[in-house]
Structures are given as structure tokens and as C-alpha cells.
mmCIF file of C-alpha atoms in Angstrom:
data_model
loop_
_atom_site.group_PDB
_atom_site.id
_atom_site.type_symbol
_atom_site.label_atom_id
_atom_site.label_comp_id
_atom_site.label_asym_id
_atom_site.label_seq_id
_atom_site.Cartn_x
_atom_site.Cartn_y
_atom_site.Cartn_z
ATOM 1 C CA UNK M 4 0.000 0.000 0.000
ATOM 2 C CA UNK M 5 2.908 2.529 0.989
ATOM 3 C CA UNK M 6 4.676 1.524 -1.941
ATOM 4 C CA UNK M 7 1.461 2.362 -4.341
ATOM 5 C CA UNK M 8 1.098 5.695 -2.734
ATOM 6 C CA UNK M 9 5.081 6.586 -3.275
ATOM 7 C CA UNK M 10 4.510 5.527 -6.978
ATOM 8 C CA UNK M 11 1.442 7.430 -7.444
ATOM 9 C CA UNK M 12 3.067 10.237 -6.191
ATOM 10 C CA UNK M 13 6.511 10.137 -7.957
ATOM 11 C CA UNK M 14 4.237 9.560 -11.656
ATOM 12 C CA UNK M 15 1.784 12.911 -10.330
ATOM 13 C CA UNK M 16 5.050 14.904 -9.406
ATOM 14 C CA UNK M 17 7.458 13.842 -12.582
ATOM 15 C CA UNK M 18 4.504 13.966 -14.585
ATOM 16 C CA UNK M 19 5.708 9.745 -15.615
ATOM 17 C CA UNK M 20 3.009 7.917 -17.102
ATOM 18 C CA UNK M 21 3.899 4.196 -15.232
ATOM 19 C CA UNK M 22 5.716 2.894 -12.302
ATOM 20 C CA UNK M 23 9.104 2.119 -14.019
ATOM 21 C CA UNK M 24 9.949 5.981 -14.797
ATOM 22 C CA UNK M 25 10.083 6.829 -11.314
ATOM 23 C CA UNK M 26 13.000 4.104 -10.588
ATOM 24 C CA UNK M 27 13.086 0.855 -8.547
ATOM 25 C CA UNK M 28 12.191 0.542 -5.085
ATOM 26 C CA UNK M 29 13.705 -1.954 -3.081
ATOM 27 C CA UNK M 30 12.038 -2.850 0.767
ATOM 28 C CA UNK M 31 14.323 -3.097 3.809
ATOM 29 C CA UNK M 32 14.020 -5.118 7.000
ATOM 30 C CA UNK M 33 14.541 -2.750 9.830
ATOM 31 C CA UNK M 34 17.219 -4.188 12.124
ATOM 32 C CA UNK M 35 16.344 -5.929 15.139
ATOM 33 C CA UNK M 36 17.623 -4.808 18.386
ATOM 34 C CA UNK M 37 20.142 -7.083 19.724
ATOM 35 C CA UNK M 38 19.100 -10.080 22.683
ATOM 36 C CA UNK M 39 21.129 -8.781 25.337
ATOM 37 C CA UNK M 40 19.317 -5.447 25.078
ATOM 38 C CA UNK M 41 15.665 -6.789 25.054
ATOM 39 C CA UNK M 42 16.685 -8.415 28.028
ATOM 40 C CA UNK M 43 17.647 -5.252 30.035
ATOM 41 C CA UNK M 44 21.490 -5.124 28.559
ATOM 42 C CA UNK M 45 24.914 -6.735 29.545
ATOM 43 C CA UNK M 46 27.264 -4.519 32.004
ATOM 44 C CA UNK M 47 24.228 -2.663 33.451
ATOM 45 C CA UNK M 48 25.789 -1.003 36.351
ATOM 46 C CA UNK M 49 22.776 -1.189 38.151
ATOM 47 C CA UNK M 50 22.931 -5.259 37.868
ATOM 48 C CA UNK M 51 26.260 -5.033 39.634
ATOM 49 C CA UNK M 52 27.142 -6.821 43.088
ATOM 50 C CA UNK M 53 27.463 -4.854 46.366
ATOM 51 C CA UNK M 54 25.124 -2.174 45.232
ATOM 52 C CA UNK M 55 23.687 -0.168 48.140
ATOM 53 C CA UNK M 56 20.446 1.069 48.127
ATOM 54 C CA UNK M 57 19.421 4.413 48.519
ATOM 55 C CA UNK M 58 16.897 4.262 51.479
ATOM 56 C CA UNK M 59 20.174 2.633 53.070
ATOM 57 C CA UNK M 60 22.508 4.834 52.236
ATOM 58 C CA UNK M 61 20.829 8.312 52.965
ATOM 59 C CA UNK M 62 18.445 9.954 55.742
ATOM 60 C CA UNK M 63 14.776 9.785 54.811
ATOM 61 C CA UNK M 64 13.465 12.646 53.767
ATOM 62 C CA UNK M 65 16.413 14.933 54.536
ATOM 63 C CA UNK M 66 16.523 17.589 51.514
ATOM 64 C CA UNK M 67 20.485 16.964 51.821
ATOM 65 C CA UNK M 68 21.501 14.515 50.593
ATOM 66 C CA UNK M 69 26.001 13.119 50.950
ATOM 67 C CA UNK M 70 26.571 9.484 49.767
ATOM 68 C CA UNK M 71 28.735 7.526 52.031
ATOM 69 C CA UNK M 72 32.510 7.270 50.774
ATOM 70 C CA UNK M 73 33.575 4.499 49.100
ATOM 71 C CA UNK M 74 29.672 3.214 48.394
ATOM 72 C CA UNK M 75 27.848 2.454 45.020
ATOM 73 C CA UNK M 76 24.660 3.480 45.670
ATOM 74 C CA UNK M 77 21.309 2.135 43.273
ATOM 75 C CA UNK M 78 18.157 4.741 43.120
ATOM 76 C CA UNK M 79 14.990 3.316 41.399
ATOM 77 C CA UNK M 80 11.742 5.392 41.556
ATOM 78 C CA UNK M 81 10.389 3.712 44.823
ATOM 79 C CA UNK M 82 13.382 5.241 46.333
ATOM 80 C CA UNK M 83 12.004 8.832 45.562
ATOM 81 C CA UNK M 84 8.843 10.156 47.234
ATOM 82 C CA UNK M 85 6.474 11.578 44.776
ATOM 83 C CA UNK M 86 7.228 15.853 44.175
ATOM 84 C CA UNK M 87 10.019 15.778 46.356
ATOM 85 C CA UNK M 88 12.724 18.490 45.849
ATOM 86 C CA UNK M 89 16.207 17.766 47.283
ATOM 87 C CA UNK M 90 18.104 21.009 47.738
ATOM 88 C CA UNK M 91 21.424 18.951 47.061
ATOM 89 C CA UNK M 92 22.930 15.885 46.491
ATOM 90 C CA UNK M 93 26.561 15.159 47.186
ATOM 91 C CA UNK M 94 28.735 11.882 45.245
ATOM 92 C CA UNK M 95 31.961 12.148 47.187
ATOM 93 C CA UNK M 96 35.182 11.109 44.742
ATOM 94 C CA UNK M 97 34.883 7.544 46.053
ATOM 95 C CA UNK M 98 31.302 6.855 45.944
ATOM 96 C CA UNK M 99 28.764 6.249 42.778
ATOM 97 C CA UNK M 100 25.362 7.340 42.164
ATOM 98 C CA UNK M 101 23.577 4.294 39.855
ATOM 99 C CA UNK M 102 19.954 5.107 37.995
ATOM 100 C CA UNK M 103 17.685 1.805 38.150
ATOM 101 C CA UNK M 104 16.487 1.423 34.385
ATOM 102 C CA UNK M 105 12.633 2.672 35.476
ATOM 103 C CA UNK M 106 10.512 5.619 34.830
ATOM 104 C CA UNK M 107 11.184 7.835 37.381
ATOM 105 C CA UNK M 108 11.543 11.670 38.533
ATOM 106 C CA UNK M 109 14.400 13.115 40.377
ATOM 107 C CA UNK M 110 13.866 16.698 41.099
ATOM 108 C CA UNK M 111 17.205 18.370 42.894
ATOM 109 C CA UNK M 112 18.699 22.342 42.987
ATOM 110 C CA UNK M 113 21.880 20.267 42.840
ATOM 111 C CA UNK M 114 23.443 17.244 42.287
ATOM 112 C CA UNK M 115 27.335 17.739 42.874
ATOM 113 C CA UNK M 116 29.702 14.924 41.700
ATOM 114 C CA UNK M 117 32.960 14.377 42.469
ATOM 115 C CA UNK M 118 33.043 10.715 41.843
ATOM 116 C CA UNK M 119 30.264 9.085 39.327
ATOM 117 C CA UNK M 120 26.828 9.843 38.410
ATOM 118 C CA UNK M 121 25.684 6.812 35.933
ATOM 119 C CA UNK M 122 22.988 5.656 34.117
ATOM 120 C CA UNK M 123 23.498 2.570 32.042
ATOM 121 C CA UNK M 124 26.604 2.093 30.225
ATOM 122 C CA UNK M 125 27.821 1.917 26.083
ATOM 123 C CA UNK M 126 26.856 -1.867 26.323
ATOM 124 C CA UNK M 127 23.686 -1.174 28.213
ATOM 125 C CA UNK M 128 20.826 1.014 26.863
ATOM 126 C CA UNK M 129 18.221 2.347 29.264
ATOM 127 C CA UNK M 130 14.860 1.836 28.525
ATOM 128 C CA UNK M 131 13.712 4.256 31.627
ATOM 129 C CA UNK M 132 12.271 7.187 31.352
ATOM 130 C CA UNK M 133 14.644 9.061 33.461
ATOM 131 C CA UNK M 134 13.991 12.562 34.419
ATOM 132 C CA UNK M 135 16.087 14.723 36.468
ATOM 133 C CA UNK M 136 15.102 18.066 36.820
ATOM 134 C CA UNK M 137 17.312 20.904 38.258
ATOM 135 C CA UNK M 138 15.458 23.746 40.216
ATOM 136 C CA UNK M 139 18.096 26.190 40.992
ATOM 137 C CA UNK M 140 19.797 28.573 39.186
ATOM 138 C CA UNK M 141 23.432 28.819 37.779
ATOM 139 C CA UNK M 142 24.693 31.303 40.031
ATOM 140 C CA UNK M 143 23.035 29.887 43.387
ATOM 141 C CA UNK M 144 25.807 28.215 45.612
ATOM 142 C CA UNK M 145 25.689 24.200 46.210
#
């Protein structure tokens, strides 16, 4: 059907009176999305061992927020209470922040790293949504 319509118009715009003025047309599988990425990808870093969770690792409901040193902590969108605004966020130079590969919201005037903020890796696509949203302003201090 889309190939009729692409014919019909390449005859009404080059004014051709069949099909085999306007050129061949050839049809192309679209390519398939590898296994390993269906299945939530290889070297996920939030699949990795001795992950620490965020309602472990921080004070609930405290609007600041410093990871522990040395810790690799996961945050999925459980871990995040609905329209709450973290005035900062700390990743000391030993410590990790991980994303969970789920829809979720992260709202924050700050998120300072000095070590790693990551979310998925080259080998592993997210399929999330992940939103982070940053509510202060350039100039305003961490």
C-alpha cells in the first residue's frame, strides 16, 4: 500500500506515465535490536554486586543529601517520594550514584559529583524514562 502511494506520487510529481519511470524501489528489514538489550542489557551497572540502596545509604526525607565514601549506591523510583525536591545531592570522589532502568523523577537544585553519576553504560541502553530536573539557578551556591 505505501509503496502504491510513493509511486502514485513520484508519476503525479514527474509527470511519468507508469511505475518504471520513477526508478526501482527496493524494501528493507529494519534491524532488530540485539538479545542482550531486550533483556535489560549486559554490564548494566545497576545489575552489579554490592550495590547499596538508597533508602540505606541516605536519611529519609532529609533535603540533603552526601553518599557515604567508598559506596555504590542504586536509586529506582520507589526510592524517591512523589514531588520531592532535594536542595542537594553530594557523590563524594569515592562513591557512585547508579539510575535503576525505570521511569522515574528526580527533582534536585543540585546534584554535585565528584566521583560518578551513571545511568546505564555503552553496552547497556536504558529503557527508563529518566527525568532529572534541576530547580536552581546557575549562580546559586551548592
Amino acid at each position: 500500500m505505501q509503496l502504491l502511494a510513493l509511486l502514485g506520487l513520484c508519476a503525479a510529481v514527474a509527470g511519468a506515465a507508469d511505475k518504471a519511470s520513477c526508478g526501482s524501489f527496493e524494501f528493507l528489514e529494519p534491524p532488530q535490536p540485539d538479545p542482550a538489550e531486550l533483556a535489560g542489557g549486559v554490564d548494566c551497572p545497576h545489575h552489579e554486586a554490592g550495590l547499596v540502596e538508597w533508602g540505606d545509604a541516605v536519611v529519609p526525607g532529609a533535603d540533603t543529601v552526601v553518599l557515604p565514601n567508598a559506596t555504590k549506591v542504586v536509586v529506582g523510583a520507589a526510592s524517591i517520594p512523589p514531588g520531592f525536591v532535594y536542595r542537594q545531592i553530594i557523590v563524594p570522589a569515592t562513591s557512585e550514584l547508579i539510575f535503576r532502568d525505570e521511569a522515574m523523577a528526580l527533582t534536585a537544585n543540585a546534584i554535585v559529583v565528584f566521583g560518578k553519576l551513571r545511568m546505564g553504560s555503552p553496552a547497556c541502553r536504558l529503557r527508563g524514562p529518566i527525568e532529572v530536573t534541576f530547580t536552581g539557578q546557575r549562580d546559586d551556591p551548592p
